[in-house]
Amino acid sequence: MTGPLDGGHREGGEPDEPAAVPRIPAPRPAADDLPLGRTPPPAPPPPPTPPPPPTPAPETEPEPPDPDHPAAGPAAEAAQEPAPEQAKKPEPAQEPVPQQAQEPEPAQEPEQAQEPEPAQEPAPASAPEVAHHVLTSLLGAWALSVCSPEETTLVEDHLTECAPCAEEALRLRDAVGLLHPESNLDLDPLLRSRVLENCLGRRPARIPVPVWAAPYDAETARLDALLRDIPDAEWHAPVRLKWFERERSASRRTTVAGVIGHLLTVDGVVAGALGLEDPLGPDAPVAPAERTEVFWRTCARPPTRALHEPWRELNHTLIRTVSFAGRGAADLSVSYGAFALPLRDALLDRAFECWVHGADIAEAVDYPYEPPSGPHLFEMVDLAARLLPATLALRRRSGLAGPAKDLVAAGAPGRSLRLVVEGPGGGDWHIALDSPAAIGSPERSVGSVALDAVEFCQLVAGRVAPEDAAAGQEGDREAIRDVLFAAASMSRI
Amino acid sequence: MQQRMARGEAAALGELYDRYAPLVHNLAHRVLGDDDAADRVTREVFGHLWEHPDTYDPRQGSIRSWVANVTQELAIERLRQTEAAAYEASGDASEEQFTALEEKIRRVSAAARADYIVSSMPAPLWDALKLAYFQRRDYHQAAADLGVTEEEARRRLRLGLQLLSTANTRAGEGSSSPGAPGIGGAR
């Protein structure tokens, strides 16, 4: 069945419909003979015929709209969606004509065909003439009142004597009343999860998105919404990416599009681990920074909005793939070269990066950007907290962290620092200080450090320097310093 | 997409939301004029699409038009309910008020259809209309702005309005059957 927006379907469109329609006023003087200088009649002419149905003449009526090919929606949409805005000027713009604009063009054809050029010849010098097709072509501009005064007069004169044009003119005037600015209401970013939750409550998914993929799903959707909101030019807005390297802040300049290229490139590592095609090609390096440099270097031109689609598609492909991969996929190892993460953590890490870079972009284009939802933020904090002991060990080997003071047997409680993360997404963690094999334990706590969840994440992302992390500290200063620096050192481009 | 939904693939639902939520929310907002109500209708619409993926019939049009139809139907239903409840609360449910409600429904339906048409209209047509209507450029200037001939500018303005005018046409037809046209096959 066809609803109101499908276009085309006309209820009760019986074959004899045209009979009910007022006919074109009897033979009229050649429509093409309108002299230019006539005195203008009073403006907007009365409709020559009562309201709709707008069918000019039986023999010119194109077949009734085909319900199988609804006009307005699909036709217009088909013309619009694929092509980038400008590329499709002439052709696609015309496509809707045959289906949509039933009356105008076809309706005129016969008349013009019958009295074409010759009609103009007999009435020469006296006054310039305007062809009927020119007058009809002006109807849209006339309805919008964007004709010159002379043209307006011409059109309005014509309307007093040409019923089909008068009818169309009226219809187009009415259509002008429907024009209003495109409403660009910002969708509440939290609406998505509420909507999906409601859906899944009404009908549970047979192939759910794994819970551990939910943060990635949510964060990529948030960034996508932001990207859809910003105009083309903003894709070239400068963005400074920051991270913490060799014990101090490092940064690199790129653009909004460059950041999306970076996200796409590193998401590609996860894609590769899942056996999907790597967007950088089969021989690309796996280390995120290296990959990003390769991507930026090999870009023929500065990256543009054109990256939006492939990035979003890769998000969707990853989510879809892990949904189908089933439970075992969670522990699949994703190698980044220097380190590896199980898939569930890798995707969480990608969600984290997506948020952090989304916030970079939002700042560059001056948009608000909220932190992830509390439960997702918690998962991100938890991932960082879980990675801290191994990071500390790695730094210790490079002499960047104090020596281990009390090595215990693997799995035994070791010296720990209590990490108190406040606000939504917060919680308590006990970070084993001397060995990743030890268990963090409150009993062996040597001190505590407290900071807000978002700030902790910014520290881990290299957006806040460890010295500047406004942390409440208590106890072993060295342990606190080591942990804060280790957190910062997890950041990368 | 429909098959993936029918299969119960949650990832497909997410993609559907990402693609159509702005359309759904805008249409619902046009009908109801209220953000919270539009949020609620958005939730109902996706709930409906997810629960009844089989009501989509590819022969009747695109997924997009299916989504828009469901949105309009549910938004109008909600409008009807809220207004009727308001009348009952005021204890004054006169014939005039009923007529006024039907008139309002006719008006917002046309406005929502117009929004849908605009959102599906080829960009060159909409660009021309925007220049003429919102920026008050005459069509000669619009032609220059768009880098097209004046004839082409006239053509785009006319064609754009022709597409838009179908929103009104169908509003007239719809008013005879207050039950509002159904959602593809759902009735």
XYZ file of C-alpha atoms in Angstrom:
680
model
C 0.000 0.000 0.000
C 1.098 3.446 -0.625
C 1.218 6.068 2.021
C 1.007 9.774 1.758
C 4.652 10.314 1.147
C 5.147 7.814 -1.509
C 4.041 10.173 -4.152
C 2.260 9.091 -7.152
C -0.465 6.953 -5.845
C -3.782 8.550 -6.399
C -6.811 7.094 -4.823
C -9.756 6.762 -7.095
C -7.702 7.679 -10.117
C -10.237 6.162 -12.441
C -9.627 6.246 -16.118
C -12.503 8.604 -16.629
C -11.145 11.116 -14.227
C -10.206 13.618 -16.852
C -13.834 13.957 -17.789
C -14.529 15.557 -14.453
C -11.914 18.125 -15.045
C -12.588 21.505 -16.449
C -11.460 21.673 -19.949
C -9.057 24.120 -21.300
C -10.984 27.182 -22.323
C -12.007 26.812 -25.888
C -9.697 27.633 -28.711
C -7.812 30.665 -27.793
C -5.646 32.956 -29.760
C -2.276 31.450 -30.289
C -0.769 31.359 -26.886
C 2.457 32.379 -28.385
C 1.121 35.656 -29.640
C 1.286 37.680 -26.533
C 2.387 41.130 -27.387
C 4.793 42.670 -25.011
C 3.294 46.055 -24.397
C -0.178 45.318 -23.211
C -1.587 47.078 -20.264
C -1.155 44.961 -17.210
C -4.291 43.549 -15.721
C -4.685 43.465 -11.980
C -2.185 41.178 -10.409
C -2.646 37.607 -9.300
C -5.471 36.535 -11.522
C -8.396 34.671 -10.146
C -8.186 30.999 -10.724
C -9.988 30.322 -13.930
C -11.159 26.999 -12.676
C -12.147 25.796 -9.256
C -9.545 23.949 -7.216
C -7.727 20.757 -8.257
C -7.550 18.138 -9.912
C -5.016 19.642 -12.202
C -5.441 17.802 -15.387
C -5.194 19.908 -18.478
C -6.655 17.894 -21.260
C -7.417 14.269 -21.678
C -5.250 13.600 -24.618
C -2.219 15.199 -23.073
C -2.555 13.601 -19.693
C 0.301 11.260 -19.188
C -0.631 7.936 -17.795
C -1.627 8.116 -14.153
C 1.276 7.914 -11.818
C 2.469 4.422 -11.471
C 2.030 3.242 -7.934
C 4.966 0.968 -8.397
C 7.177 3.919 -8.961
C 6.095 6.533 -6.553
C 7.146 9.830 -7.842
C 8.299 12.418 -5.387
C 10.119 10.337 -2.873
C 12.064 7.624 -4.514
C 12.590 9.301 -7.845
C 13.872 12.500 -6.401
C 15.778 10.644 -3.807
C 17.400 8.321 -6.257
C 18.583 11.378 -8.039
C 19.951 12.891 -4.919
C 21.467 10.389 -2.671
C 24.361 8.895 -4.509
C 25.975 11.879 -6.114
C 27.887 14.550 -4.271
C 25.909 17.752 -4.378
C 27.088 19.515 -7.400
C 28.142 16.816 -9.757
C 24.665 15.994 -10.831
C 23.314 19.244 -12.064
C 21.616 18.584 -15.313
C 20.811 14.929 -15.700
C 19.565 13.822 -12.335
C 17.724 17.051 -11.812
C 15.689 16.224 -14.796
C 14.826 12.766 -13.853
C 11.850 13.507 -11.746
C 10.208 15.345 -14.589
C 8.580 12.511 -16.400
C 6.987 11.152 -13.291
C 6.470 14.171 -11.244
C 5.681 17.114 -13.370
C 2.992 15.431 -15.263
C 1.150 18.370 -16.561
C 3.607 20.991 -17.572
C 6.042 19.846 -20.136
C 4.104 17.110 -21.782
C 0.970 19.169 -21.735
C 2.519 21.839 -23.784
C 4.219 19.743 -26.259
C 1.221 19.157 -28.426
C 0.297 22.794 -28.615
C 3.715 23.882 -29.463
C 4.071 21.121 -31.904
C 1.032 22.261 -33.712
C 1.680 25.915 -33.802
C 5.365 26.230 -33.434
C 7.541 28.689 -35.183
C 5.013 29.656 -37.841
C 2.883 31.216 -35.145
C 5.520 33.756 -34.585
C 6.055 34.744 -38.106
C 2.724 36.267 -38.952
C 2.871 38.867 -36.240
C 6.137 40.568 -36.840
C 7.386 44.034 -36.167
C 4.461 45.370 -34.138
C 5.420 43.942 -30.791
C 7.913 41.413 -29.505
C 6.380 38.093 -28.767
C 6.989 35.645 -26.052
C 6.628 32.004 -26.790
C 4.267 29.968 -24.682
C 7.027 27.734 -23.475
C 8.924 30.743 -22.229
C 5.910 31.944 -20.309
C 5.321 28.568 -18.719
C 8.964 28.296 -17.853
C 8.558 31.509 -15.895
C 5.778 30.155 -13.706
C 8.080 28.975 -10.939
C 9.948 32.264 -10.831
C 6.635 34.115 -10.960
C 5.216 32.136 -8.059
C 8.279 33.037 -6.064
C 8.043 36.677 -7.181
C 11.533 36.656 -8.575
C 10.739 37.788 -12.137
C 11.425 41.209 -13.536
C 8.393 43.541 -13.565
C 8.021 43.130 -17.338
C 8.051 39.387 -17.075
C 5.570 39.502 -14.246
C 3.202 41.492 -16.403
C 3.633 39.120 -19.289
C 2.975 36.086 -17.168
C -0.047 37.600 -15.507
C -1.545 38.631 -18.815
C -1.062 35.141 -20.022
C -2.699 33.633 -16.995
C -5.989 35.375 -17.744
C -6.264 33.460 -20.944
C -4.539 30.146 -20.432
C -6.292 27.836 -18.013
C -3.591 25.202 -17.641
C -0.999 27.835 -16.877
C -3.354 29.611 -14.499
C -3.992 26.385 -12.702
C -0.321 25.599 -12.429
C 0.463 29.125 -11.316
C -1.989 28.798 -8.504
C -0.618 25.456 -7.481
C 2.943 26.705 -7.453
C 1.924 29.777 -5.412
C 0.426 27.438 -2.858
C 3.588 25.406 -2.878
C 5.598 28.500 -1.993
C 3.660 28.560 1.260
C 5.207 25.217 2.118
C 8.742 26.478 1.967
C 10.417 26.861 5.270
C 14.020 26.819 6.266
C 15.564 23.413 6.625
C 15.184 22.590 10.235
C 18.490 21.482 11.542
C 17.448 20.355 14.909
C 20.288 18.772 16.716
C 19.380 15.288 17.697
C 20.015 14.581 21.322
C 23.079 12.301 21.180
C 21.655 10.223 24.009
C 18.490 9.555 22.053
C 20.175 6.840 20.022
C 20.794 4.514 22.937
C 17.297 5.130 24.312
C 15.732 4.355 20.961
C 17.773 1.213 20.386
C 17.146 0.025 23.902
C 13.411 0.443 23.457
C 13.538 -1.474 20.174
C 15.492 -4.349 21.641
C 13.098 -4.441 24.576
C 10.199 -4.833 22.178
C 11.915 -7.483 20.106
C 15.196 -8.956 21.322
C 17.937 -9.203 18.720
C 18.742 -12.632 17.434
C 22.167 -11.375 16.452
C 23.026 -8.811 19.129
C 25.917 -6.390 19.123
C 28.273 -7.765 21.809
C 28.224 -5.670 24.981
C 31.938 -5.041 24.670
C 31.360 -3.508 21.234
C 28.687 -1.143 22.550
C 31.089 1.701 23.453
C 32.562 1.591 19.955
C 29.091 1.591 18.448
C 28.046 4.573 20.571
C 31.197 6.649 20.150
C 31.418 6.232 16.398
C 27.745 7.176 16.134
C 28.357 10.337 18.160
C 31.259 11.385 16.024
C 29.279 10.585 12.901
C 26.502 12.908 14.053
C 29.012 15.692 14.619
C 30.585 15.161 11.210
C 27.211 15.311 9.523
C 26.559 18.645 11.142
C 29.671 20.456 10.008
C 29.946 22.153 6.630
C 32.475 21.047 3.999
C 34.918 23.824 4.728
C 35.241 22.814 8.368
C 36.809 19.545 7.277
C 39.931 21.553 6.672
C 39.904 23.255 10.055
C 43.261 22.777 11.771
C 43.419 20.305 14.632
C 46.375 19.781 16.924
C 46.775 16.191 18.066
C 48.556 15.828 21.355
C 50.169 12.966 23.125
C 52.885 12.312 25.662
C 56.189 11.016 24.450
C 59.659 10.875 25.974
C 58.279 12.299 29.198
C 56.819 15.382 27.621
C 53.932 16.590 25.533
C 54.219 16.109 21.813
C 51.838 17.332 19.164
C 51.197 17.311 15.483
C 49.064 19.467 13.292
C 46.486 18.057 10.962
C 42.928 18.840 9.901
C 39.507 17.494 10.769
C 39.697 15.262 7.704
C 43.224 14.236 8.692
C 41.901 13.082 12.067
C 39.212 10.978 10.410
C 41.902 9.487 8.179
C 43.868 8.656 11.320
C 40.869 6.970 12.956
C 40.100 5.046 9.781
C 43.699 3.963 9.480
C 43.968 2.622 13.005
C 40.504 1.022 12.947
C 41.977 -0.806 9.988
C 44.267 -2.727 12.361
C 41.206 -4.242 14.002
C 39.684 -4.906 10.597
C 42.847 -6.737 9.574
C 42.758 -8.881 12.716
C 39.206 -9.892 11.842
C 40.261 -10.911 8.368
C 38.638 -7.912 6.746
C 40.298 -5.818 4.120
C 42.807 -3.353 5.508
C 41.968 0.125 4.200
C 45.705 0.781 3.868
C 46.258 -2.301 1.753
C 47.776 -5.692 2.527
C 51.363 -4.598 3.191
C 50.648 -1.770 5.571
C 52.480 -1.561 8.897
C 50.527 -2.388 12.054
C 51.883 0.212 14.468
C 49.244 2.951 14.740
C 51.623 5.916 14.497
C 53.465 4.447 11.566
C 50.231 3.632 9.781
C 48.979 7.134 10.274
C 52.156 8.623 8.893
C 51.946 6.332 5.888
C 48.367 7.392 5.347
C 49.101 11.097 5.605
C 52.196 10.796 3.457
C 50.514 8.840 0.700
C 47.473 11.094 0.496
C 47.795 12.649 -2.919
C 45.916 15.705 -1.780
C 44.918 17.003 1.606
C 42.208 14.694 2.900
C 38.618 15.902 2.594
C 35.094 15.096 3.612
C 35.346 12.179 1.180
C 36.794 10.185 4.096
C 33.576 10.375 6.059
C 31.818 7.615 4.182
C 34.650 5.032 4.209
C 35.280 5.680 7.886
C 31.616 5.229 8.764
C 31.378 2.174 6.598
C 34.314 0.590 8.346
C 32.649 1.282 11.726
C 29.524 -0.463 10.559
C 31.445 -3.351 9.057
C 33.399 -3.903 12.257
C 30.268 -3.847 14.398
C 28.498 -6.179 12.060
C 31.431 -8.548 11.871
C 31.918 -8.831 15.616
C 28.156 -9.366 16.008
C 28.343 -12.390 13.760
C 31.676 -13.599 15.066
C 30.111 -14.781 18.291
C 31.518 -15.090 21.754
C 34.907 -16.529 20.913
C 35.866 -13.426 19.003
C 36.209 -11.358 22.180
C 39.612 -12.849 22.945
C 40.991 -12.768 19.443
C 44.376 -11.083 19.594
C 44.799 -7.765 17.802
C 48.439 -6.885 17.286
C 49.615 -3.286 17.152
C 53.233 -4.268 16.690
C 54.722 -3.267 20.040
C 51.743 -4.617 21.931
C 48.617 -6.639 21.422
C 45.145 -6.500 22.892
C 42.274 -8.949 22.915
C 39.587 -7.857 20.471
C 37.192 -6.720 23.203
C 39.829 -4.369 24.588
C 41.012 -3.318 21.163
C 37.516 -2.194 20.253
C 37.146 -0.432 23.580
C 40.433 1.318 22.917
C 39.120 2.366 19.502
C 36.006 3.748 21.192
C 38.242 5.692 23.548
C 40.288 7.109 20.674
C 37.130 7.943 18.788
C 35.830 9.973 21.710
C 39.150 11.713 22.314
C 39.587 12.659 18.667
C 35.910 13.522 18.372
C 36.496 15.992 21.167
C 39.552 17.349 19.294
C 37.413 17.871 16.227
C 34.571 19.408 18.192
C 36.967 21.851 19.759
C 38.431 22.752 16.369
C 35.014 23.541 14.912
C 33.626 24.959 18.132
C 30.945 22.382 18.825
C 29.933 20.982 22.175
C 30.990 17.370 22.745
C 30.090 15.436 25.821
C 32.031 12.591 27.414
C 30.774 9.036 26.825
C 27.957 7.685 28.966
C 28.914 6.660 32.500
C 28.968 2.900 31.877
C 31.106 3.300 28.754
C 33.408 5.750 30.454
C 33.808 3.232 33.258
C 34.897 0.561 30.790
C 37.473 2.941 29.338
C 38.868 3.871 32.746
C 38.935 0.209 33.644
C 40.892 -0.671 30.520
C 43.519 1.963 31.319
C 43.696 0.793 34.935
C 44.163 -2.797 33.814
C 46.964 -1.789 31.463
C 48.806 0.282 34.068
C 50.828 -2.501 35.794
C 52.296 -3.726 32.497
C 53.001 -0.151 31.441
C 54.800 0.464 34.741
C 56.934 -2.626 34.205
C 57.815 -1.512 30.722
C 58.830 1.924 31.973
C 60.819 0.405 34.786
C 62.872 -1.522 32.274
C 63.690 1.771 30.549
C 64.563 3.363 33.865
C 61.532 5.628 33.719
C 59.906 4.283 36.852
C 61.298 3.553 40.280
C 62.600 0.060 41.009
C 60.365 -2.752 42.138
C 60.429 -2.863 45.876
C 58.722 -6.079 46.731
C 58.326 -8.779 44.130
C 55.696 -11.303 45.116
C 54.656 -14.586 43.614
C 52.434 -14.343 40.567
C 48.821 -13.991 41.588
C 49.671 -12.853 45.108
C 48.690 -9.431 46.406
C 51.455 -6.922 45.769
C 52.221 -3.366 46.749
C 49.423 -1.237 45.297
C 48.272 2.299 44.712
C 44.611 3.007 45.141
C 43.210 4.858 42.166
C 40.005 6.698 43.031
C 38.183 7.858 39.956
C 35.320 10.235 40.612
C 32.168 11.235 38.793
C 30.149 9.240 36.269
C 32.223 6.322 35.054
C 34.276 6.380 38.220
C 35.198 3.706 40.707
C 38.042 2.312 42.756
C 41.014 0.427 41.378
C 44.114 -0.978 43.052
C 47.092 -0.780 40.767
C 49.804 -3.363 41.373
C 53.026 -1.401 41.404
C 55.870 -3.885 41.262
C 54.753 -6.468 38.769
C 51.898 -7.036 36.349
C 51.738 -10.581 37.698
C 50.832 -9.377 41.191
C 47.278 -8.606 42.202
C 46.387 -5.082 43.205
C 45.196 -5.179 46.779
C 43.728 -2.714 49.278
C 45.620 -4.383 52.127
C 48.961 -3.574 50.552
C 48.066 -0.057 49.535
C 50.905 2.440 49.814
C 48.836 5.485 48.953
C 46.034 6.785 46.857
C 45.425 9.209 44.062
C 42.018 10.652 43.208
C 40.851 12.350 40.053
C 37.787 12.822 37.942
C 36.956 10.171 35.321
C 37.138 12.546 32.385
C 40.373 14.038 33.639
C 41.878 10.606 34.124
C 40.964 9.791 30.528
C 42.497 13.043 29.353
C 45.660 12.101 31.175
C 45.670 8.713 29.470
C 45.019 10.448 26.146
C 47.941 12.821 26.627
C 45.653 15.848 26.765
C 46.637 16.623 30.335
C 50.250 16.394 31.510
C 50.900 14.190 34.550
C 52.279 17.153 36.488
C 49.072 19.062 35.807
C 46.598 16.349 36.641
C 44.770 17.990 39.504
C 44.862 14.917 41.622
C 44.190 14.455 45.284
C 47.235 12.575 46.547
C 47.981 10.698 49.693
C 50.871 8.437 50.660
C 53.832 7.253 48.594
C 54.783 10.184 46.329
C 57.010 8.133 44.085
C 54.345 5.534 43.464
C 51.850 8.249 42.609
C 54.245 9.924 40.240
C 55.089 6.640 38.529
C 51.426 5.789 38.026
C 50.481 9.220 36.670
C 53.406 9.197 34.245
C 52.669 5.635 33.213
C 49.060 6.659 32.512
C 50.232 9.534 30.332
C 52.729 7.342 28.512
C 49.901 5.162 27.247
C 48.853 8.026 25.004
C 49.806 7.991 21.385
C 48.983 9.980 18.362
C 18.612 -3.761 5.235
C 15.107 -5.082 5.641
C 16.331 -8.648 5.515
C 18.957 -7.918 8.114
C 16.289 -6.384 10.328
C 13.994 -9.333 9.787
C 16.868 -11.603 10.766
C 17.089 -9.761 14.052
C 20.472 -8.216 13.463
C 20.931 -5.448 16.024
C 23.742 -3.915 13.975
C 21.251 -3.286 11.171
C 18.999 -1.443 13.579
C 21.875 0.838 14.540
C 22.599 1.553 10.901
C 18.943 2.259 10.229
C 18.910 4.738 13.089
C 22.086 6.429 11.917
C 20.706 6.881 8.458
C 17.154 7.931 9.190
C 16.947 9.352 12.703
C 17.381 12.944 11.511
C 14.582 12.513 8.966
C 12.285 10.850 11.484
C 12.933 13.425 14.158
C 12.478 16.366 11.808
C 9.197 15.058 10.420
C 7.882 14.275 13.875
C 8.911 17.702 15.041
C 7.146 19.324 12.104
C 3.919 17.579 13.030
C 4.110 17.951 16.792
C 6.135 21.121 17.196
C 7.781 19.836 20.318
C 11.166 18.311 20.950
C 10.190 15.841 23.646
C 7.194 14.630 21.691
C 9.406 14.231 18.623
C 11.848 12.188 20.693
C 9.040 9.931 21.814
C 7.723 9.471 18.303
C 11.246 8.720 17.101
C 11.372 5.953 19.652
C 8.003 4.618 18.585
C 8.884 4.765 14.912
C 12.069 2.756 15.241
C 10.319 0.373 17.582
C 7.684 -0.154 14.935
C 10.197 -0.588 12.101
C 12.191 -3.054 14.141
C 9.153 -5.026 15.235
C 7.559 -5.070 11.815
C 10.290 -5.144 9.178
C 7.892 -7.193 7.048
C 5.659 -4.155 6.516
C 8.237 -2.828 4.130
C 7.375 -3.659 0.549
C 10.144 -2.779 -1.879
C 7.597 -2.514 -4.672
C 5.976 0.418 -2.904
C 9.054 2.550 -2.705
C 12.314 3.021 -0.926
C 13.141 2.246 2.677
C 13.312 5.970 3.123
C 9.713 6.485 2.056
C 8.649 3.583 4.257
C 10.347 5.197 7.227
C 8.775 8.559 6.414
C 5.313 7.044 6.103
C 5.525 5.285 9.422
C 6.778 8.482 11.012
C 3.983 10.562 9.653
C 1.367 8.062 10.653
C 2.599 7.725 14.213
C 3.223 11.443 14.647
C -0.291 12.294 13.483
C -1.721 9.632 15.704
C 0.037 11.192 18.651
C -1.108 14.664 17.670
C -4.670 13.421 17.476
C -4.413 11.799 20.894
C -2.883 14.780 22.639
C -5.342 17.235 21.147
C -8.315 15.001 21.846
C -7.137 14.548 25.411
C -6.839 18.305 25.748
C -10.413 18.789 24.525
C -11.718 16.205 26.902
C -9.855 17.709 29.782
C -11.408 21.059 29.009
C -14.803 19.345 28.839
C -15.506 21.119 25.614
C -15.419 18.826 22.639
C -17.473 20.742 20.133
C -17.938 20.114 16.480
C -15.913 23.249 15.700
C -13.002 21.969 17.652
C -13.119 18.717 15.839
C -13.101 20.570 12.539
C -10.240 22.721 13.718
C -8.268 19.641 14.657
C -8.846 18.081 11.266
C -7.729 21.309 9.644
C -4.622 21.366 11.766
C -3.873 17.783 10.886
C -4.299 18.579 7.224
C -1.926 21.511 7.549
C 0.840 19.743 9.456
C 0.573 16.710 7.200
C 1.177 18.882 4.174
C 4.070 20.588 5.949
C 5.633 17.246 6.863
C 5.190 15.937 3.333
C 6.778 19.116 2.039
C 9.741 18.556 4.334
C 10.083 15.048 3.057
C 9.919 16.209 -0.530
C 12.549 18.837 0.133
C 14.784 16.287 1.817
C 14.555 14.016 -1.216
C 14.707 16.727 -3.841
C 17.745 16.864 -6.097
C 20.138 19.360 -4.534
C 20.277 21.661 -7.597
C 16.535 22.288 -7.357
C 16.634 22.986 -3.660
C 19.634 25.255 -4.043
C 17.752 27.303 -6.603
C 14.664 27.526 -4.395
C 16.737 28.564 -1.410
C 18.352 31.386 -3.350
C 15.026 32.639 -4.640
C 12.934 32.252 -1.549
C 15.203 32.694 1.435
C 17.807 34.984 -0.047
C 15.379 36.859 -2.259
C 17.589 36.626 -5.314
C 15.662 37.161 -8.533
C 16.054 34.346 -10.975
C 18.595 36.221 -13.098
C 20.808 36.619 -10.050
C 20.121 33.055 -8.982
C 21.261 31.846 -12.389
C 24.474 33.808 -12.027
C 25.000 32.503 -8.485
C 24.504 28.941 -9.597
C 26.521 29.338 -12.757
C 23.688 28.179 -14.996
C 21.669 29.761 -17.791
C 18.605 31.772 -16.930
C 16.524 29.200 -18.690
C 17.953 26.533 -16.434
C 17.298 28.661 -13.360
C 13.655 29.094 -14.412
C 13.398 25.390 -15.023
C 14.778 24.511 -11.611
C 12.493 26.908 -9.781
C 9.453 25.613 -11.573
C 10.367 21.979 -11.202
C 11.211 22.445 -7.546
C 7.837 24.014 -6.856
C 6.086 21.350 -8.880
C 7.625 18.677 -6.702
C 6.751 20.608 -3.592
C 3.177 21.203 -4.701
C 2.435 17.505 -4.583
C 2.468 17.838 -0.799
C -0.634 20.005 -1.043
C -2.337 17.880 -3.617
C -2.231 14.860 -1.476
C -3.256 16.790 1.573
C -6.503 17.564 -0.234
C -7.039 13.936 -0.997
C -6.201 12.828 2.502
C -8.723 15.117 4.154
C -11.589 13.063 2.850
C -10.438 10.078 4.866
C -9.453 11.228 8.321
C -8.088 7.800 9.113
C -4.827 8.860 7.565
C -3.303 6.639 4.962
C -1.803 3.532 6.388
C 1.729 2.468 6.717
C 2.867 0.196 3.966
C 0.779 -2.884 4.450
C 0.434 -2.441 8.191
C -3.274 -1.843 8.300
